[in-house]
Short mmCIF file of C-alpha atoms and ligand atoms in Angstrom, two decimals:
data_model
loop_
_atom_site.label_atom_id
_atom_site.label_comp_id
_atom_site.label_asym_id
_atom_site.label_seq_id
_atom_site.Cartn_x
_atom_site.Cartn_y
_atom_site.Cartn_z
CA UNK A 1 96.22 38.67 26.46
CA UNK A 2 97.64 38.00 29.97
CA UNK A 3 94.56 36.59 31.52
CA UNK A 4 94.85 32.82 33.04
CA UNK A 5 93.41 30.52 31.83
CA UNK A 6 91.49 29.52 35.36
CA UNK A 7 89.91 33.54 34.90
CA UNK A 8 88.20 32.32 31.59
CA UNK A 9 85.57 30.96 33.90
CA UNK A 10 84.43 32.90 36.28
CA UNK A 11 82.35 30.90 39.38
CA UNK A 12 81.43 33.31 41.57
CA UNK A 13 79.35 35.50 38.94
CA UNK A 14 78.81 32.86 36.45
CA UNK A 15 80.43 34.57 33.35
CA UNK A 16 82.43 33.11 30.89
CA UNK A 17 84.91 35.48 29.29
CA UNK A 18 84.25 35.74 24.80
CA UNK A 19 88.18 35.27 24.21
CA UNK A 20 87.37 31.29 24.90
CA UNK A 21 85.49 31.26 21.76
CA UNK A 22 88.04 32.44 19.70
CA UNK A 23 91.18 31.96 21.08
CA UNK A 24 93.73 29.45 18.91
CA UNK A 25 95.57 28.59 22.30
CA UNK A 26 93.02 27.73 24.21
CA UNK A 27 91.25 25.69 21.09
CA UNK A 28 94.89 23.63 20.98
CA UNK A 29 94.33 23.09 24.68
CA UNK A 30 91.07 21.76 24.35
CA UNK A 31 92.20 18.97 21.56
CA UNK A 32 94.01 17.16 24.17
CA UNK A 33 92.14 18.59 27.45
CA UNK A 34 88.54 18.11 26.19
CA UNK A 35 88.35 16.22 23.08
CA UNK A 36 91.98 14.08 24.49
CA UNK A 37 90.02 13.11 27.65
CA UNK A 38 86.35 12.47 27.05
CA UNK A 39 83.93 9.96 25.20
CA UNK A 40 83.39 11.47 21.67
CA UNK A 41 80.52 10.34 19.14
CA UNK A 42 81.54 8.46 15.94
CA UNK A 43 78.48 7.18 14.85
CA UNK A 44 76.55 4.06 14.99
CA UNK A 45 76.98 0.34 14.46
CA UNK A 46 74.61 0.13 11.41
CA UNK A 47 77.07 2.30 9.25
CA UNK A 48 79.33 -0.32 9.34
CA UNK A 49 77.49 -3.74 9.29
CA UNK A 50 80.08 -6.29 7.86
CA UNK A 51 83.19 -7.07 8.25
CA UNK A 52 85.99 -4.52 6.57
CA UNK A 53 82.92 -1.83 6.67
CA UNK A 54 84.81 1.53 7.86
CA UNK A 55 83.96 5.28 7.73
CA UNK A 56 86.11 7.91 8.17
CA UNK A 57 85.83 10.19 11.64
CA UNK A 58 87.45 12.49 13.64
CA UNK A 59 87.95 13.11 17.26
CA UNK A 60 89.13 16.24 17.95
CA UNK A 61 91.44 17.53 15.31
CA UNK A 62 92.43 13.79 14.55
CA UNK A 63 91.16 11.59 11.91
CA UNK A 64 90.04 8.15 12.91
CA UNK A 65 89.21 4.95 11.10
CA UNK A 66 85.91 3.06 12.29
CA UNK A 67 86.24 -0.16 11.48
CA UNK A 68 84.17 -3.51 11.97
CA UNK A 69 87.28 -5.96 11.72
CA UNK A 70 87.28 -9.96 11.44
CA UNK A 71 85.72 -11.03 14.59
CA UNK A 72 82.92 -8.43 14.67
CA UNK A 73 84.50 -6.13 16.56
CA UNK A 74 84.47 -2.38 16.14
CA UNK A 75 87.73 -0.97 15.84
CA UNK A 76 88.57 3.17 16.13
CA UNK A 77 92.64 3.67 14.96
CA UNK A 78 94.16 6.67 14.15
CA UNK A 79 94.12 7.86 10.60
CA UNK A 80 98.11 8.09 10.39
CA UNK A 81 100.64 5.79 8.76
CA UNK A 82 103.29 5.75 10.92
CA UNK A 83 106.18 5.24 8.45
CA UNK A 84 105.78 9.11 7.11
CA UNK A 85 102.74 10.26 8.50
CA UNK A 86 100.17 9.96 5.65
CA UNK A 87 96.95 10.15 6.03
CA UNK A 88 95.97 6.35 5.31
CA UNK A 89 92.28 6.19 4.31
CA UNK A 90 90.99 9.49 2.05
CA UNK A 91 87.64 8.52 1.61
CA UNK A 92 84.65 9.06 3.35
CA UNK A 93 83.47 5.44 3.97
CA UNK A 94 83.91 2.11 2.05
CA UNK A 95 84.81 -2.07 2.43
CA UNK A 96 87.94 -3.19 2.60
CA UNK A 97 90.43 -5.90 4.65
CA UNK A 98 93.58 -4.01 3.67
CA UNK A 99 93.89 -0.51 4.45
CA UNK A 100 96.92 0.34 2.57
CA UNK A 101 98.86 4.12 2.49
CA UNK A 102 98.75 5.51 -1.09
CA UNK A 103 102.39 7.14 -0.48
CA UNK A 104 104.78 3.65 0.04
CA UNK A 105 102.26 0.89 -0.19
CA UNK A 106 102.08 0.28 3.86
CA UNK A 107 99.39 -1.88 5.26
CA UNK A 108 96.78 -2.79 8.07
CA UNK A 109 93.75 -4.79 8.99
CA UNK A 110 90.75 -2.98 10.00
CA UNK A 111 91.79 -3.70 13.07
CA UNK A 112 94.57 -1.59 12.79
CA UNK A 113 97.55 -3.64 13.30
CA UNK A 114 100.24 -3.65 10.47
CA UNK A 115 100.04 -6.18 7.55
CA UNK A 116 103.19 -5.79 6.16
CA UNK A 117 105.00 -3.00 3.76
CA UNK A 118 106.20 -3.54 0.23
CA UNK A 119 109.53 -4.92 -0.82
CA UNK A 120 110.19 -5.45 3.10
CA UNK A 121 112.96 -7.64 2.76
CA UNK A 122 114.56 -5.68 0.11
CA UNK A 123 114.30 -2.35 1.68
CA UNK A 124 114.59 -3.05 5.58
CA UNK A 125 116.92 -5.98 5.79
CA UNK A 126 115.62 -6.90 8.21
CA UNK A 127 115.77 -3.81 10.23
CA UNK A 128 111.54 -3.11 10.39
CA UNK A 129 110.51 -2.67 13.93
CA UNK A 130 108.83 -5.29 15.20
CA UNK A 131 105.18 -5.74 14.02
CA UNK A 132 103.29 -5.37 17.08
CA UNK A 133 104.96 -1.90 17.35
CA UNK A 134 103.51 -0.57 14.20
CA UNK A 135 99.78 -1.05 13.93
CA UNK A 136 97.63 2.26 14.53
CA UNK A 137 96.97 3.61 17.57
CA UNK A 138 93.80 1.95 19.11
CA UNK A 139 91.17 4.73 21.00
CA UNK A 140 88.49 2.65 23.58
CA UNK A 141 85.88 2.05 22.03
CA UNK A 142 82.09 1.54 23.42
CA UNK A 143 78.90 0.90 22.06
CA UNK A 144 75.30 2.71 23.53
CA UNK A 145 72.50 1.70 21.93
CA UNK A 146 74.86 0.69 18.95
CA UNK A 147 76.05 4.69 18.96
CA UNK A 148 79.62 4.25 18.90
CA UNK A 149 81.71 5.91 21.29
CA UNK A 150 85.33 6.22 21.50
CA UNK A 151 88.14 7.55 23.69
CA UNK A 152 92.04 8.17 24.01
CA UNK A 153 91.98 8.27 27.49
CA UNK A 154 92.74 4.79 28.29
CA UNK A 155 92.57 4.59 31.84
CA UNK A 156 89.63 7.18 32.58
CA UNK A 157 86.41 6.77 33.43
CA UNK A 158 84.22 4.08 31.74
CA UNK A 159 81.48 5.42 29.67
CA UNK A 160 78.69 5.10 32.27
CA UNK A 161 80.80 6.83 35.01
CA UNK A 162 81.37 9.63 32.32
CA UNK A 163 76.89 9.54 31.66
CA UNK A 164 76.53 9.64 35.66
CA UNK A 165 73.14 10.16 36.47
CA UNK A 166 72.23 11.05 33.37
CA UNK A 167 72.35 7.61 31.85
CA UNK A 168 68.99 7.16 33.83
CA UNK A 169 67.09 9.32 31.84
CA UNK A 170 69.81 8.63 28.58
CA UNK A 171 68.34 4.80 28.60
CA UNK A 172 64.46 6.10 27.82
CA UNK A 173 66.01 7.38 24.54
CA UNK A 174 68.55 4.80 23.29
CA UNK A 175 68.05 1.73 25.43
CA UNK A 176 64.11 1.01 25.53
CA UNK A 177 63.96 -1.68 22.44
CA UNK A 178 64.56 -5.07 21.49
CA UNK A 179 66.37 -4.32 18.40
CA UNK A 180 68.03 -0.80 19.22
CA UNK A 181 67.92 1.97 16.60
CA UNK A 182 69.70 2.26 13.44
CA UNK A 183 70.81 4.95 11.32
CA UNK A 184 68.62 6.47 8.09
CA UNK A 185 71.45 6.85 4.95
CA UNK A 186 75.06 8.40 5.67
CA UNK A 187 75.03 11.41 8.04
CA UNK A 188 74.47 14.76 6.37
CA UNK A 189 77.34 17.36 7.52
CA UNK A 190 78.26 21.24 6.39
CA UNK A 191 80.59 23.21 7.61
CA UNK A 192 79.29 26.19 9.98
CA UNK A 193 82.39 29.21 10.52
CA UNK A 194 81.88 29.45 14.12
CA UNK A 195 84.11 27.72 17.30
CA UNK A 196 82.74 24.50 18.34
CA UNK A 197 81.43 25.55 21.89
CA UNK A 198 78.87 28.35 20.31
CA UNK A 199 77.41 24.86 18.79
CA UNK A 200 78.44 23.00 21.96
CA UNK A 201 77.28 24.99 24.97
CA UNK A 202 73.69 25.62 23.34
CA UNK A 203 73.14 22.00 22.23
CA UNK A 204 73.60 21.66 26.90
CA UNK A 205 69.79 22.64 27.03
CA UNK A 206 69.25 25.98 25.37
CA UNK A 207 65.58 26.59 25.38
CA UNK A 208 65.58 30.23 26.13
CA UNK A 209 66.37 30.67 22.44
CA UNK A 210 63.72 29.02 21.45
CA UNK A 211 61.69 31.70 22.03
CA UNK A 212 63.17 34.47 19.63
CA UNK A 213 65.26 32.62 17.22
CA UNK A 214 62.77 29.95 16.41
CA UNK A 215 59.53 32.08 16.45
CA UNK A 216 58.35 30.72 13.01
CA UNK A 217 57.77 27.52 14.39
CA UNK A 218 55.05 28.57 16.38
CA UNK A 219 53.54 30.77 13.44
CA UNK A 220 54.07 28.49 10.51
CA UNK A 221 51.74 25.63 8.49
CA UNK A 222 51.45 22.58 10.83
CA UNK A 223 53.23 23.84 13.50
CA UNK A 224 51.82 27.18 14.24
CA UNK A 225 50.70 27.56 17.67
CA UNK A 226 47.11 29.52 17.63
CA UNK A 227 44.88 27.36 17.91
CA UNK A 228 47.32 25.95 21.01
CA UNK A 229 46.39 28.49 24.01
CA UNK A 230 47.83 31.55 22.03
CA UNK A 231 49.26 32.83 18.45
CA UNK A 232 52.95 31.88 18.00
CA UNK A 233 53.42 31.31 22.07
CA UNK A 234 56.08 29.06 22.53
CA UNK A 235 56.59 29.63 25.98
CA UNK A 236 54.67 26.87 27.47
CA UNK A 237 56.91 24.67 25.31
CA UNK A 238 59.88 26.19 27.64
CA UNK A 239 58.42 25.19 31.27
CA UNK A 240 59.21 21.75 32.36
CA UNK A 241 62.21 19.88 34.03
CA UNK A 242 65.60 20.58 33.22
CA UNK A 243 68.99 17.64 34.29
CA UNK A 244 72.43 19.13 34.72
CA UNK A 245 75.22 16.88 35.09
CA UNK A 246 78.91 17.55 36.95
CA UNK A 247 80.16 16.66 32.91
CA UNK A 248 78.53 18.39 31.32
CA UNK A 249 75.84 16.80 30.07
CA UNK A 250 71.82 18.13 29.69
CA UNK A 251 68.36 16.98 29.19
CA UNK A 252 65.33 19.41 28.60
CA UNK A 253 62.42 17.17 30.09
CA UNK A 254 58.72 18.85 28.72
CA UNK A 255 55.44 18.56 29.31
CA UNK A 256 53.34 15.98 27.37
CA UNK A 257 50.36 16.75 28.87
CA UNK A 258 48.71 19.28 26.16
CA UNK A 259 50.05 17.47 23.82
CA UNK A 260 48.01 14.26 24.98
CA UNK A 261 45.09 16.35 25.46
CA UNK A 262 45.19 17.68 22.28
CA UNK A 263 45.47 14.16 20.91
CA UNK A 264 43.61 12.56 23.31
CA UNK A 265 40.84 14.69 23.91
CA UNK A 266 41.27 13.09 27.68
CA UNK A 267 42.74 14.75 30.99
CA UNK A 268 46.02 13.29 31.32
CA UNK A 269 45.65 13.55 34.99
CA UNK A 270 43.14 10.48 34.58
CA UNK A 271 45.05 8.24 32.15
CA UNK A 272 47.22 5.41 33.00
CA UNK A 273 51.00 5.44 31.75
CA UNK A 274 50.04 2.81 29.22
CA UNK A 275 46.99 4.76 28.06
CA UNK A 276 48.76 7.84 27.96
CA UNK A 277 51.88 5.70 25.64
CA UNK A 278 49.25 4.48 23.66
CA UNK A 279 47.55 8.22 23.03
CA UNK A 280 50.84 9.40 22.28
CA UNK A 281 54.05 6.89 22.00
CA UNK A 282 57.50 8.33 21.97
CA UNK A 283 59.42 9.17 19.04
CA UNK A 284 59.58 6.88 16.11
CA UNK A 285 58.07 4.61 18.15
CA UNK A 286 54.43 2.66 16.98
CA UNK A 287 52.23 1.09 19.19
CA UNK A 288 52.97 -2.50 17.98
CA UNK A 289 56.16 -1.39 19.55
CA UNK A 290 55.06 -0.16 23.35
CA UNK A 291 55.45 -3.77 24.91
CA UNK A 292 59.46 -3.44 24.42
CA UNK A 293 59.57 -0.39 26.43
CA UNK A 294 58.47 -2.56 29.47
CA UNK A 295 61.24 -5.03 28.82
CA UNK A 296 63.98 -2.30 29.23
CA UNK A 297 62.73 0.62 31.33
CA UNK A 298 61.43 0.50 35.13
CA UNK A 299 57.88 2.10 35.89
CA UNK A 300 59.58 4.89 36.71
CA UNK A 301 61.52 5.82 33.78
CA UNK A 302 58.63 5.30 32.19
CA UNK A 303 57.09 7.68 34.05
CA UNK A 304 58.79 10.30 32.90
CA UNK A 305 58.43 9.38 29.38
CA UNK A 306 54.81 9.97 29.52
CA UNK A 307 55.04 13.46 31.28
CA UNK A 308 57.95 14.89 31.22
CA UNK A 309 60.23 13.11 28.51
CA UNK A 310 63.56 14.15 27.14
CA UNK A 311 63.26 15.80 24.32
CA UNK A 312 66.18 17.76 23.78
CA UNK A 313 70.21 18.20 25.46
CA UNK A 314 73.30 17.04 24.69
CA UNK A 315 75.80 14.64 25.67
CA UNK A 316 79.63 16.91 26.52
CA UNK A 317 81.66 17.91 24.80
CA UNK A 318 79.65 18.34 21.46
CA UNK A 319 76.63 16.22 20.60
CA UNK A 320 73.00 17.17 20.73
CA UNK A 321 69.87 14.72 20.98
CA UNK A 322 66.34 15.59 19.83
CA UNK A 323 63.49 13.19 20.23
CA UNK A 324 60.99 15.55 19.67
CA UNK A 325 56.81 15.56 18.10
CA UNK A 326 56.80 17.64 15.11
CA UNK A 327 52.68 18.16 14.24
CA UNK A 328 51.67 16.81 11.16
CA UNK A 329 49.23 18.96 8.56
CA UNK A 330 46.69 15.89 9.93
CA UNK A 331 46.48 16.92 12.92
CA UNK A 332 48.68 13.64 13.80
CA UNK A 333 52.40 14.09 15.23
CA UNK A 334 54.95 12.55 13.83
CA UNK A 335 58.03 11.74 16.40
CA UNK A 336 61.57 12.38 15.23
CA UNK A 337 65.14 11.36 16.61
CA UNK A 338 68.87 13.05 16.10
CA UNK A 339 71.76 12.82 16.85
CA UNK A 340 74.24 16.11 16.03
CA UNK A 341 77.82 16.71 16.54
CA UNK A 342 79.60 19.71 16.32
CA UNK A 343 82.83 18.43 14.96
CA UNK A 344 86.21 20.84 15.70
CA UNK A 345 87.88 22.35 12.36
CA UNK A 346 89.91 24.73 13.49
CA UNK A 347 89.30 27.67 16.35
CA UNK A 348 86.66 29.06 13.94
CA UNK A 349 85.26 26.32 12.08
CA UNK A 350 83.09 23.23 12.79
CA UNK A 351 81.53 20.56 10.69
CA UNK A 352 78.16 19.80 11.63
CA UNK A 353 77.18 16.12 11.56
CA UNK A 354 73.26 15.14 11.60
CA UNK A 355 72.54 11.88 12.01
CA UNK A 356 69.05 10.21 11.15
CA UNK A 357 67.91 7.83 13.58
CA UNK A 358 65.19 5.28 13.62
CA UNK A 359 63.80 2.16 15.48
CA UNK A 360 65.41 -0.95 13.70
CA UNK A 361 61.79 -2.29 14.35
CA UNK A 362 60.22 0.47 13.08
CA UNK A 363 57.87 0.04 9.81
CA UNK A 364 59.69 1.04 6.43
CA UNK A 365 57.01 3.78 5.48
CA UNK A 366 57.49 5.40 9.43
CA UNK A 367 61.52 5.13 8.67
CA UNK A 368 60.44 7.31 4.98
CA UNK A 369 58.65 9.59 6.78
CA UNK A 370 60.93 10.07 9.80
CA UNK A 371 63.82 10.76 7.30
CA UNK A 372 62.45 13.06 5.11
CA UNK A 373 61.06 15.31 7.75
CA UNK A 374 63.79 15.25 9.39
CA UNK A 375 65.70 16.61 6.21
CA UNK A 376 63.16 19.21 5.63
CA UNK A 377 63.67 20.50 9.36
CA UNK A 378 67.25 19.52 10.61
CA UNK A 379 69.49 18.56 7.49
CA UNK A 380 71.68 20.60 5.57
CA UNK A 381 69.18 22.23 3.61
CA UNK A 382 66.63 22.48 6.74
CA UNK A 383 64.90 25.26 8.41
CA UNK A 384 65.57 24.71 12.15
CA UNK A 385 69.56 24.39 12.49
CA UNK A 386 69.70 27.66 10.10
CA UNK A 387 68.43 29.78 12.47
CA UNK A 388 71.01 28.28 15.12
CA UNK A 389 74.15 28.43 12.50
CA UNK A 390 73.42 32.03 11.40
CA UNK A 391 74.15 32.91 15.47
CA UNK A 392 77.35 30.75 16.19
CA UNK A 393 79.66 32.38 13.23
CA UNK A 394 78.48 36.21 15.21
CA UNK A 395 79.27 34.92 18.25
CA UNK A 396 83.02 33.60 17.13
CA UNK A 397 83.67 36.85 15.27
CA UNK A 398 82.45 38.89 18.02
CA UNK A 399 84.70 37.05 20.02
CA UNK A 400 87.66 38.43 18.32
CA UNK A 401 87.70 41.86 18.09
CA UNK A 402 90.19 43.48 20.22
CA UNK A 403 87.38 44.45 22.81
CA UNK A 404 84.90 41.91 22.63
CA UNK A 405 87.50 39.13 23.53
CA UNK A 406 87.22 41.00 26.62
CA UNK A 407 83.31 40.56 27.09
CA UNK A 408 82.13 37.78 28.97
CA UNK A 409 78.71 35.53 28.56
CA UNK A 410 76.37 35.67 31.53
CA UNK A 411 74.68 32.63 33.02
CA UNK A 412 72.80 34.12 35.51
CA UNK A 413 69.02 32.59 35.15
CA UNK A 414 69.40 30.36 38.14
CA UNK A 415 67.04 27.97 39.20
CA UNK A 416 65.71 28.16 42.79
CA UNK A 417 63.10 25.55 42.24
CA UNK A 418 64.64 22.04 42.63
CA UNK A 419 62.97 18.91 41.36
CA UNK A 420 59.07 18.71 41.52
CA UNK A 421 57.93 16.61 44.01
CA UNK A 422 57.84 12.94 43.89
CA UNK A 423 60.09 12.85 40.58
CA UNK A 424 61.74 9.64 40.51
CA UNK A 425 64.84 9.90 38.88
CA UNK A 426 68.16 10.92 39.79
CA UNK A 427 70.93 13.89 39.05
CA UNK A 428 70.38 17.38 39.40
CA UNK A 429 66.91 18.14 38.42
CA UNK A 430 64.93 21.54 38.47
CA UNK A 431 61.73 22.46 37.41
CA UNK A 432 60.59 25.67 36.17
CA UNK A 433 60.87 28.01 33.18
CA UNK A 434 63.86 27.22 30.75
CA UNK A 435 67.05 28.92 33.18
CA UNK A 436 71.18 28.92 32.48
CA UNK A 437 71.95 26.05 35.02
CA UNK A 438 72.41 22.82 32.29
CA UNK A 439 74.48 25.28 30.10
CA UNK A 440 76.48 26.71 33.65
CA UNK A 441 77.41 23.06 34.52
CA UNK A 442 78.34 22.65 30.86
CA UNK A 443 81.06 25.30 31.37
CA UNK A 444 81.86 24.48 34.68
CA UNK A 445 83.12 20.79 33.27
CA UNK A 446 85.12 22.41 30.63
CA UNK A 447 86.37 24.39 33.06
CA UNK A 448 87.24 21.68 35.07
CA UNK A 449 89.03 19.75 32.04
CA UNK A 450 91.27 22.68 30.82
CA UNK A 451 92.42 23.49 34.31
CA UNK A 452 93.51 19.85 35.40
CA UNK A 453 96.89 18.28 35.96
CA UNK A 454 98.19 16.49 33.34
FE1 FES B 501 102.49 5.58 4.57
FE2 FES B 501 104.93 5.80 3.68
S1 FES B 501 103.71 7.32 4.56
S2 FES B 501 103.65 4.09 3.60
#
């Protein structure tokens, strides 16, 4: 409609203008700008323990084949033959050595280089291309906490430039064990008719939200709020610490402190940090399990895990964490952890992933309970991430009509607050109620990627 594409985000008032969620240009744009040049989820290394083990993934608008190959590695090649562009694996997940294209028979290791086609010498004469030049395309691959990550931008920045500072507070949640975590069953996914940034730009630290849209969780059964300082207040739940990042990413950092009261019955303010991890240990972790978080974490990472822990953000473009304490009809809490991604299907469509996570460590029953909780509340049946799907499809078809492409979103709760004092970790911290500023850098990145030089 004639406006730039460096107008779509506008700095000086902090607006964002609707047409970006809607647009089919701009979403084209973003599959090589955005999902073309950053780290994208793809799941973890337990979903594909042996050799030949693959699933089937996409980044961006491209399918991918995950692959543990030969020699243990984890291998991410595109999903295309190259002798007539098939699509090579159709299936979800599987074991195999040989992927081979259902059209002509051609073949490759889960590596992705090519085997060999059919009747070679009787067809080609002779004439294939060499080998090396017809294996898959190979994206770089990394593995965080045994999350696999993967990239087509070769030469960028590794994946711990891309965390920054935020791989500080990143490590409390997927780097604090001996074993790691592992994955509970295949990932649950549905497909949501909204653009992937509604999903995206809320799962950068959203609490505000929280509020309205999620009400009934602070008037319903176990997790009903009045006998908590006040009948269905969730506001206290929204003060705390927020981390931006220059890409993108954002953790929501809140206060443990009732919570260990509760608990407790004890004044945080007197407890030690192991007193206060043994009143209250972090998600899906027991306390069998509390020496390993000494092993891996400094005294002041863990800190902040016993008073202002991450509970909730995302990692850019379009995954969302939650290691969060869901109260228990007992009176107990029972700690859950998530990974989401909001996977690209078009300018209108996403598929939402939800994957399970647990403590490899963890005790079988703990694993049960941790899974089917986390069903009941975050899967595709579940009652939290219906509340946030019912908004996104609104916002993308509000963001077409012929004026309210021409709206913009405002992000102007600022924070004026800074980090509280003495916090020990690093980035770009404030503290305060929940404000716009995770979600404003989240916009600003994306900014940043669509407008750069090829
Ligand atoms: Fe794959 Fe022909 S398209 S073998």
């Amino acid at each position: 409609d004639g406006t730039p594409l460096s107008d779509l985000v506008r700095v000086p008032t902090r607006e964002v203008q609707m047409r970006a969620l809607s647009d089919p240009e701009i979403y084209q744009l973003e599959m090589d700008r955005v999902f073309g040049k950053t780290w994208l989820l793809l799941g973890h290394e337990s979903e594909v323990p042996n050799s030949g083990d693959f699933v089937v993934r996409d980044m961006g608008s491209d399918s991918v084949i995950v692959a543990r190959a030969k020699d243990g590695n984890i291998h991410v090649s595109l999903n295309v033959c190259p002798h007539r562009g098939m699509r090579i694996s159709t299936v979800d997940a599987g074991n195999t050595q040989i992927h081979k294209c259902i059209y002509h028979g051609w073949a490759f290791k889960p590596s992705g280089e090519f085997i060999g086609a059919p009747v070679e010498k009787e067809c080609m004469h002779g004439k294939m291309m060499p080998k090396e030049e017809l294996g898959l395309p190979q994206a770089r691959v990394t593995l965080y906490g045994g999350i696999i990550f993967a990239t087509w931008d070769l030469e960028g920045p590794s994946f711990e430039e891309f965390l920054g500072d935020a791989k500080w507070y990143f490590d409390t949640l997927f780097e604090r064990s001996d074993k790691g975590l592992e994955v509970l069953g295949p990932p649950q996914r549905f497909i949501v008719r909204a653009n992937w940034k509604a999903a995206g730009e809320q799962s950068a630290a959203d609490g505000y939200h929280t509020l309205t849209l999620h009400r009934w969780l602070g008037e319903v059964g176990n997790y009903s709020k009045s006998g908590d300082g006040g009948s269905a207040d969730l506001s206290p739940e929204m003060y705390g610490v927020e981390v931006s990042s220059p890409h993108g990413h954002a953790l929501r950092c809140i206060d443990l402190g009732r919570k260990i009261k509760k608990l407790s019955g004890l004044d945080p303010a007197e407890l030690t940090v192991d007193q206060k991890l043994e009143a209250l240990p972090p998600p899906g972790m027991t306390r069998e399990m509390l020496p390993q978080l000494r092993k891996h974490l400094s005294e002041e990472q863990l800190e902040v895990m016993v008073s202002m822990p991450p509970q909730v953000g995302g990692i850019f473009p379009n995954v969302l964490f939650a290691f969060v304490y869901i109260p228990q009809a007992d009176g107990s809490v029972l700690g859950l952890t998530l990974l989401h991604a909001y996977v690209p299907k078009g300018p209108d469509q996403l598929e939402f992933v939800n994957w399970v996570l647990a403590e490899k460590d963890a005790p079988q029953e703990l694993k049960d309970r941790m899974l089917m909780q986390s069903i009941q509340l975050f899967g595709t049946s579940g009652m939290v991430e219906q509340d946030d799907s019912d908004t996104w499809p609104h916002m993308t078809l509000a963001a077409k009509g012929a004026r309210g492409r021409r709206s913009t979103l405002k992000y102007q709760a600022v924070y004026e607050t800074g980090a509280p004092a003495g916090w020990p970790g690093p980035g770009i911290v404030n503290e305060g109620f929940t404000k716009d500023d995770t979600q404003w850098h989240w916009w600003l990145y994306w900014n940043e990627l669509m407008n750069a030089k090829a």
